[in-house]
Each structure stands twice: as C-alpha cells, then as structure tokens.
Amino acid sequence: RRSPDVDHDPKRALDGIVGELTGWVNSSNFKVTLLALDVIGALVDRIKDRFKPHFGTVVPALVDRLGDTKDQVREQTQNLILRIMDQAVSPQYVWERLSSGFKHKNFRTREGVCLCLITTLNIYGPQPLTLSKIVPHICNLFGDPNSQVRDTAMNAMVEIYRHVGEKVRADLNKKGVPQARLQTLFGKFDEVQKSGNMILSFSHDKSFDDEESVDGNRPSASSTFKVSTKKMGSASMGGKRSASAPGSKSGASKDGALDEDDFTRAFNDVPTVQIISNRELEETLNKLREILSDDKHDWDQRANALKKIRSLLIAG
C-alpha cells in the first residue's frame, strides 16, 4: 500500500523514518541490522534522489557496519552504499562523506572502505570521483598497524592505477611514502601493466591530476587530456576541402600532405559498431585491448581493432 506521507510530505515523514532505521542499523542484533539495511534500500528505490538530504543521517551507521564482524552485514552495507550511488546521489557525494572511514578505529571498517572504493571504481570508473582527495587517505593506510588493511590499501591503489595509469606513479613519488613500500607498490603496477589488465579512461584527468593532486586541488586546464564529445559525423565533412594543387592526387594538399577534410574523411571511414549496454562496451574494449597489446596478431587484425575504436569514438 502506498504511503501518502512518503509521497507528498517527504521531509517531515522521512526525517523520522530514516532516523528510526538508522537506530536499527546500529542494533547489536545482526538480523535487525540486515532488516534495516533492506528497508533503507527499498526506501532509496522508492524515493530516489529525494533520499539525498537524509544520506548524512545514515552515513555514520553505514561506515560502522562496513566493519561489522558478520560478513553478511559488511556485504549488504556495501551493496546499500552502491545502491544509493545508483539511485539517489552521485558517487563523489557519497565518497566525500565516507572518507571518515579511512581513519576509523575499527580495522575492518578501514579495510571495508578500501574494498568499497575498489568496487566503486569497477562499476563507475574514475570519472565521477575526485581521486586526488582520496589517494592521501590510502597512502596513510600503507603504514596501518593491521596487515589486512595495509594489503587492501595497496590493492585499492593498484585499482586506481589500472584506471588512471602513470599519473598515479608520478603522484606517489611526491607523497612521502617510504621507499620500500613505494617499490613494492610500483612492482604491483608493473605486474598489472604487463598482464594487460589496465582499464584506462579517456577522461581520467577529471579525477586525478599528477601536478596538483598532492594538495588535493582541482586539475588545471593546462594539465588535462580531453576527448571532444562532438561527434565526427557526416556534417563535419560537409565543409569545403582545402585547395589542392592542379594535377595532384585526391586527398593531397599543395605540400603533399592530407588536408583536414581528407583526414576527417579517413577517420570516419570505419565500420558501424552498435553498442547497447555498458557491459557490451566494456567487453568490446577488452577484446580490442587484447588484440592491440599482443604483437603476435597480424597487422590487419590490429588495424581493424583501431578502426573499431575510432567507430566507438564517432558513435559517442
């Protein structure tokens, strides 16, 4: 049955509901905690972004439950956090409020926050996150007294490297991380790179900058790499071609080089690729990466892979 209070008076009704459920999340009885997490999840699904003003109320309890002694509670807490990112608020908004977990007194919470970050990166990539503000917290955990936390913090940094690339290595050199730990971490970076498991993003600059992330500042315009979101369709080829010398071959300018229109035409001369889901896009990119990273494939296969990448860019 629909509740008119929830639908039409969210502020007044939801304040009390969320406050009560937060108390349940903090219950010493794990079954009550699980029930509360389920109910909050259903509430988020129902009211979506209207849950945003109430997220701050549940954050402390969720951070605590990331360190619960029960595996089931820790897993369900992480799932709820991810559901909130999906339905109610942005990943960055969530992580600005979860960062306290990196300094939590419970080692399982510190570990759980790192695991949640890894999962967030695998789902959303680095684009929605300001990783420059998160990296210092992870660096501090490299010296954590608990070995599980240290190992998970290392894994979280490796995951960031998978998505961002060499900017991470350059930035860590400025963080004051002990040389022994730094060499261990760089060794893990090298292993990931050689394994072909990198997942670099075209717009990772928005989340991580090698020059300014030491201070947690926003990336400067001069240090970013961006791919234009403007599609290079037939309209972009409709302008005049640059003048060619008389008698010259089609596509050659006066100095023998391709002009801009010819380059655009060649760039767009690729087969059409239809992608209907994020999962399909990820699988396609992984296959292309495998072909391009393996020099045993013949050149035609690698050239076709490059054409498919251009096709994906054109499709937006």
Coordinates of C-alpha atoms in Angstrom, one line a residue:
R1 CA 0.0 0.0 0.0
R2 CA 1.3 3.5 -0.9
S3 CA 2.0 5.8 2.0
P4 CA 0.8 9.4 1.2
D5 CA 3.2 10.7 3.8
V6 CA 6.2 9.4 1.9
D7 CA 4.9 10.5 -1.4
H8 CA 3.7 14.0 -0.5
D9 CA 5.5 15.1 2.7
P10 CA 9.0 13.6 2.4
K11 CA 10.8 16.0 4.6
R12 CA 8.6 15.6 7.7
A13 CA 7.9 11.9 7.3
L14 CA 11.3 10.8 6.1
D15 CA 13.3 12.5 8.8
G16 CA 11.6 10.3 11.4
I17 CA 11.7 7.2 9.3
V18 CA 15.4 7.4 8.4
G19 CA 16.3 8.3 12.0
E20 CA 14.5 5.3 13.3
L21 CA 16.0 3.0 10.7
T22 CA 19.5 4.3 11.4
G23 CA 19.0 3.2 15.0
W24 CA 18.1 -0.3 13.7
V25 CA 21.3 -0.3 11.6
N26 CA 23.2 0.2 14.8
S27 CA 21.5 -2.7 16.5
S28 CA 23.6 -5.3 18.3
N29 CA 21.4 -7.9 16.7
F30 CA 22.7 -8.5 13.2
K31 CA 19.3 -9.7 12.0
V32 CA 17.8 -6.4 12.9
T33 CA 20.7 -4.6 11.2
L34 CA 20.1 -6.7 8.0
L35 CA 16.4 -5.9 8.1
A36 CA 17.1 -2.2 8.4
L37 CA 19.5 -2.2 5.5
D38 CA 16.9 -3.9 3.4
V39 CA 14.2 -1.4 4.3
I40 CA 16.6 1.6 3.6
G41 CA 17.4 0.0 0.3
A42 CA 13.7 -0.3 -0.6
L43 CA 13.2 3.3 0.5
V44 CA 16.0 4.5 -1.7
D45 CA 14.5 2.7 -4.7
R46 CA 11.2 4.3 -3.9
I47 CA 12.1 8.0 -3.4
K48 CA 15.4 8.0 -5.3
D49 CA 17.1 11.5 -5.3
R50 CA 14.7 12.7 -2.5
F51 CA 16.8 10.5 -0.2
K52 CA 19.8 12.8 -0.7
P53 CA 19.0 15.2 2.3
H54 CA 18.8 12.1 4.5
F55 CA 22.0 10.4 3.5
G56 CA 24.1 12.3 6.1
T57 CA 21.9 10.7 8.8
V58 CA 22.8 7.2 7.9
V59 CA 26.4 7.6 6.9
P60 CA 28.0 7.1 10.3
A61 CA 26.0 3.9 10.8
L62 CA 26.9 2.6 7.4
V63 CA 30.6 3.4 8.0
D64 CA 30.4 1.4 11.3
R65 CA 28.7 -1.5 9.6
L66 CA 31.4 -1.7 6.9
G67 CA 33.5 -3.0 9.8
D68 CA 30.9 -5.4 11.3
T69 CA 32.0 -8.8 12.5
K70 CA 29.4 -10.5 10.2
D71 CA 30.4 -10.9 6.6
Q72 CA 26.8 -10.7 5.6
V73 CA 26.3 -7.3 7.2
R74 CA 29.5 -5.9 5.7
E75 CA 28.5 -7.1 2.2
Q76 CA 24.9 -5.8 2.5
T77 CA 26.2 -2.5 3.8
Q78 CA 28.4 -2.1 0.7
N79 CA 25.6 -3.1 -1.5
L80 CA 23.3 -0.4 0.0
I81 CA 26.0 2.2 -0.5
L82 CA 26.3 1.3 -4.1
R83 CA 22.5 1.3 -4.5
I84 CA 22.5 4.9 -3.0
M85 CA 25.1 5.9 -5.6
D86 CA 22.9 4.4 -8.4
Q87 CA 19.5 5.7 -7.3
A88 CA 19.9 8.8 -5.1
V89 CA 23.2 10.7 -5.1
S90 CA 26.5 10.9 -7.1
P91 CA 29.5 8.7 -6.2
Q92 CA 31.5 11.7 -5.4
Y93 CA 28.8 13.0 -3.0
V94 CA 28.9 9.6 -1.2
W95 CA 32.7 9.4 -1.0
E96 CA 33.0 12.9 0.4
R97 CA 31.1 11.5 3.4
L98 CA 32.6 8.0 3.5
S99 CA 36.2 9.3 3.8
S100 CA 36.0 9.3 7.6
G101 CA 36.1 5.5 7.4
F102 CA 39.7 5.6 6.3
K103 CA 40.6 6.8 9.9
H104 CA 38.0 4.6 11.7
K105 CA 39.2 3.0 14.9
N106 CA 37.9 -0.4 13.7
F107 CA 40.4 -2.0 11.3
R108 CA 37.6 -3.9 9.5
T109 CA 36.0 -0.5 8.7
R110 CA 39.2 0.8 7.3
E111 CA 39.6 -2.3 5.2
G112 CA 35.9 -2.2 4.2
V113 CA 36.1 1.4 2.9
C114 CA 39.0 0.4 0.7
L115 CA 37.1 -2.6 -0.6
C116 CA 34.1 -0.3 -1.3
L117 CA 36.3 2.1 -3.2
I118 CA 37.6 -0.8 -5.4
T119 CA 34.0 -1.8 -6.2
T120 CA 33.0 1.8 -7.0
L121 CA 35.9 2.1 -9.4
N122 CA 35.0 -1.2 -11.1
I123 CA 31.4 0.0 -11.6
Y124 CA 31.7 3.7 -12.3
G125 CA 35.4 4.2 -13.3
P126 CA 37.3 7.2 -12.0
Q127 CA 35.4 9.9 -13.9
P128 CA 32.7 10.6 -11.2
L129 CA 35.3 10.7 -8.4
T130 CA 37.9 13.2 -7.2
L131 CA 40.6 10.6 -6.6
S132 CA 43.1 13.3 -5.7
K133 CA 41.2 13.7 -2.4
I134 CA 41.1 10.0 -1.7
V135 CA 44.7 9.0 -2.5
P136 CA 46.2 10.7 0.6
H137 CA 43.9 8.6 2.8
I138 CA 45.0 5.4 1.1
C139 CA 48.7 6.4 1.4
N140 CA 48.2 6.8 5.2
L141 CA 46.9 3.2 5.3
F142 CA 50.1 1.9 3.8
G143 CA 51.5 2.2 7.4
D144 CA 48.4 0.8 9.1
P145 CA 49.2 -1.5 12.1
N146 CA 46.9 -4.1 10.7
S147 CA 48.3 -6.2 7.8
Q148 CA 44.9 -6.8 6.2
V149 CA 44.3 -3.0 6.0
R150 CA 47.8 -2.5 4.5
D151 CA 47.2 -5.1 1.9
T152 CA 43.8 -3.9 0.9
A153 CA 45.0 -0.3 0.7
M154 CA 47.7 -1.5 -1.7
N155 CA 45.1 -3.3 -3.7
A156 CA 43.0 -0.1 -3.8
M157 CA 45.9 1.9 -5.1
V158 CA 46.6 -0.7 -7.8
E159 CA 42.9 -0.4 -8.8
I160 CA 43.3 3.3 -9.1
Y161 CA 46.4 2.8 -11.3
R162 CA 44.5 0.4 -13.5
H163 CA 42.1 3.1 -14.3
V164 CA 44.3 6.2 -14.3
G165 CA 47.7 5.0 -15.4
E166 CA 51.2 6.5 -14.9
K167 CA 49.9 9.7 -13.3
V168 CA 49.5 7.7 -10.2
R169 CA 53.1 6.6 -10.1
A170 CA 54.3 10.2 -10.7
D171 CA 52.0 11.5 -7.9
L172 CA 53.0 8.8 -5.4
N173 CA 56.6 9.9 -5.7
K174 CA 55.6 13.2 -4.1
K175 CA 53.6 11.7 -1.2
G176 CA 56.4 10.8 1.1
V177 CA 55.6 7.1 1.0
P178 CA 58.6 5.1 2.4
Q179 CA 60.8 3.9 -0.4
A180 CA 60.4 0.2 0.5
R181 CA 56.6 0.4 0.3
L182 CA 56.8 2.5 -2.8
Q183 CA 59.0 -0.1 -4.6
T184 CA 56.6 -2.8 -3.6
L185 CA 53.6 -0.9 -5.0
F186 CA 55.4 0.0 -8.2
G187 CA 56.2 -3.6 -8.7
K188 CA 52.5 -4.4 -8.5
F189 CA 51.9 -1.6 -11.0
D190 CA 54.3 -3.2 -13.4
E191 CA 52.7 -6.6 -13.0
V192 CA 49.3 -5.2 -13.8
Q193 CA 50.7 -3.4 -16.8
K194 CA 52.4 -6.5 -18.2
S195 CA 49.2 -8.6 -17.6
G196 CA 47.2 -6.4 -20.0
N197 CA 44.6 -5.6 -17.3
M198 CA 44.8 -1.8 -17.5
I199 CA 41.4 -0.1 -17.9
L200 CA 42.4 3.5 -18.8
S201 CA 39.7 6.1 -19.2
F202 CA 39.8 8.9 -21.8
S203 CA 38.6 11.4 -19.2
H204 CA 40.5 10.2 -16.1
D205 CA 42.1 13.7 -15.8
K206 CA 38.9 14.9 -14.2
S207 CA 39.5 12.7 -11.2
F208 CA 43.3 12.7 -10.8
D209 CA 46.0 15.2 -11.7
D210 CA 49.7 14.5 -11.3
E211 CA 50.7 18.1 -10.7
E212 CA 48.1 19.3 -8.2
S213 CA 46.6 16.2 -6.6
V214 CA 49.4 16.4 -3.9
D215 CA 47.5 19.3 -2.4
G216 CA 44.1 17.9 -3.3
N217 CA 43.4 20.8 -5.7
R218 CA 41.3 20.6 -8.9
P219 CA 43.3 19.8 -12.0
S220 CA 44.5 22.7 -14.0
A221 CA 43.2 23.2 -17.6
S222 CA 46.8 23.0 -19.0
S223 CA 47.4 19.6 -17.5
T224 CA 44.3 17.8 -18.7
F225 CA 43.7 15.5 -21.6
K226 CA 40.2 15.5 -23.0
V227 CA 38.5 13.8 -25.9
S228 CA 35.9 16.1 -27.6
T229 CA 32.3 15.0 -27.1
K230 CA 31.4 16.4 -30.5
K231 CA 30.6 13.6 -32.9
M232 CA 32.6 13.5 -36.1
G233 CA 29.6 12.6 -38.4
S234 CA 28.8 13.5 -42.0
A235 CA 28.0 17.1 -41.0
S236 CA 31.7 17.6 -40.0
M237 CA 32.7 16.6 -43.5
G238 CA 30.3 19.0 -45.3
G239 CA 32.7 22.0 -45.4
K240 CA 34.9 23.0 -48.2
R241 CA 38.0 20.9 -48.9
S242 CA 41.3 22.7 -48.8
A243 CA 42.5 23.6 -52.3
S244 CA 44.8 21.1 -53.9
A245 CA 47.4 21.8 -56.5
P246 CA 46.4 21.1 -60.1
G247 CA 47.0 17.6 -61.1
S248 CA 47.7 16.4 -57.6
K249 CA 46.2 13.2 -56.3
S250 CA 42.9 13.3 -54.5
G251 CA 43.4 13.9 -50.8
A252 CA 46.8 15.6 -51.1
S253 CA 47.3 19.3 -50.3
K254 CA 49.9 21.5 -52.1
D255 CA 52.7 20.3 -49.9
G256 CA 51.7 16.6 -50.4
A257 CA 50.1 16.2 -47.0
L258 CA 46.5 15.3 -46.3
D259 CA 44.3 18.3 -45.5
E260 CA 41.9 18.5 -42.6
D261 CA 38.8 17.3 -44.6
D262 CA 40.7 14.4 -46.0
F263 CA 41.8 13.4 -42.6
T264 CA 38.3 13.7 -41.3
R265 CA 37.0 11.5 -44.1
A266 CA 39.6 8.9 -43.5
F267 CA 38.9 8.9 -39.7
N268 CA 35.2 8.4 -40.3
D269 CA 35.7 5.6 -42.9
V270 CA 35.1 2.8 -40.4
P271 CA 32.5 0.1 -40.0
T272 CA 29.5 0.9 -37.8
V273 CA 29.6 -0.6 -34.3
Q274 CA 26.4 -0.9 -32.3
I275 CA 26.7 -1.0 -28.6
I276 CA 23.5 -1.3 -26.5
S277 CA 24.8 -1.6 -22.9
N278 CA 27.8 -0.6 -20.7
R279 CA 28.7 -4.3 -20.3
E280 CA 28.8 -4.8 -24.0
L281 CA 31.0 -1.7 -24.4
E282 CA 33.4 -3.0 -21.7
E283 CA 33.6 -6.4 -23.3
T284 CA 34.3 -4.9 -26.7
L285 CA 37.0 -2.6 -25.4
N286 CA 38.7 -5.5 -23.5
K287 CA 38.7 -7.6 -26.8
L288 CA 40.2 -4.7 -28.7
R289 CA 42.8 -4.2 -26.0
E290 CA 43.9 -7.8 -26.1
I291 CA 44.4 -7.6 -29.9
L292 CA 46.3 -4.3 -29.8
S293 CA 48.5 -5.4 -26.9
D294 CA 49.5 -8.7 -28.5
D295 CA 52.2 -8.2 -31.2
K296 CA 51.6 -11.8 -32.4
H297 CA 48.4 -10.7 -34.1
D298 CA 48.9 -9.8 -37.7
W299 CA 48.7 -6.1 -38.7
D300 CA 45.3 -6.4 -40.4
Q301 CA 43.7 -7.6 -37.2
R302 CA 45.3 -4.7 -35.2
A303 CA 44.4 -2.2 -37.9
N304 CA 40.8 -3.4 -37.8
A305 CA 40.8 -3.1 -34.0
L306 CA 41.9 0.6 -34.3
K307 CA 39.1 1.2 -36.8
K308 CA 36.6 -0.2 -34.3
I309 CA 38.0 2.1 -31.6
R310 CA 37.5 5.1 -34.0
S311 CA 34.0 3.9 -34.7
L312 CA 33.2 3.9 -30.9
L313 CA 34.6 7.4 -30.6
I314 CA 32.4 8.6 -33.6
A315 CA 29.4 6.9 -32.0
G316 CA 30.0 8.9 -28.8

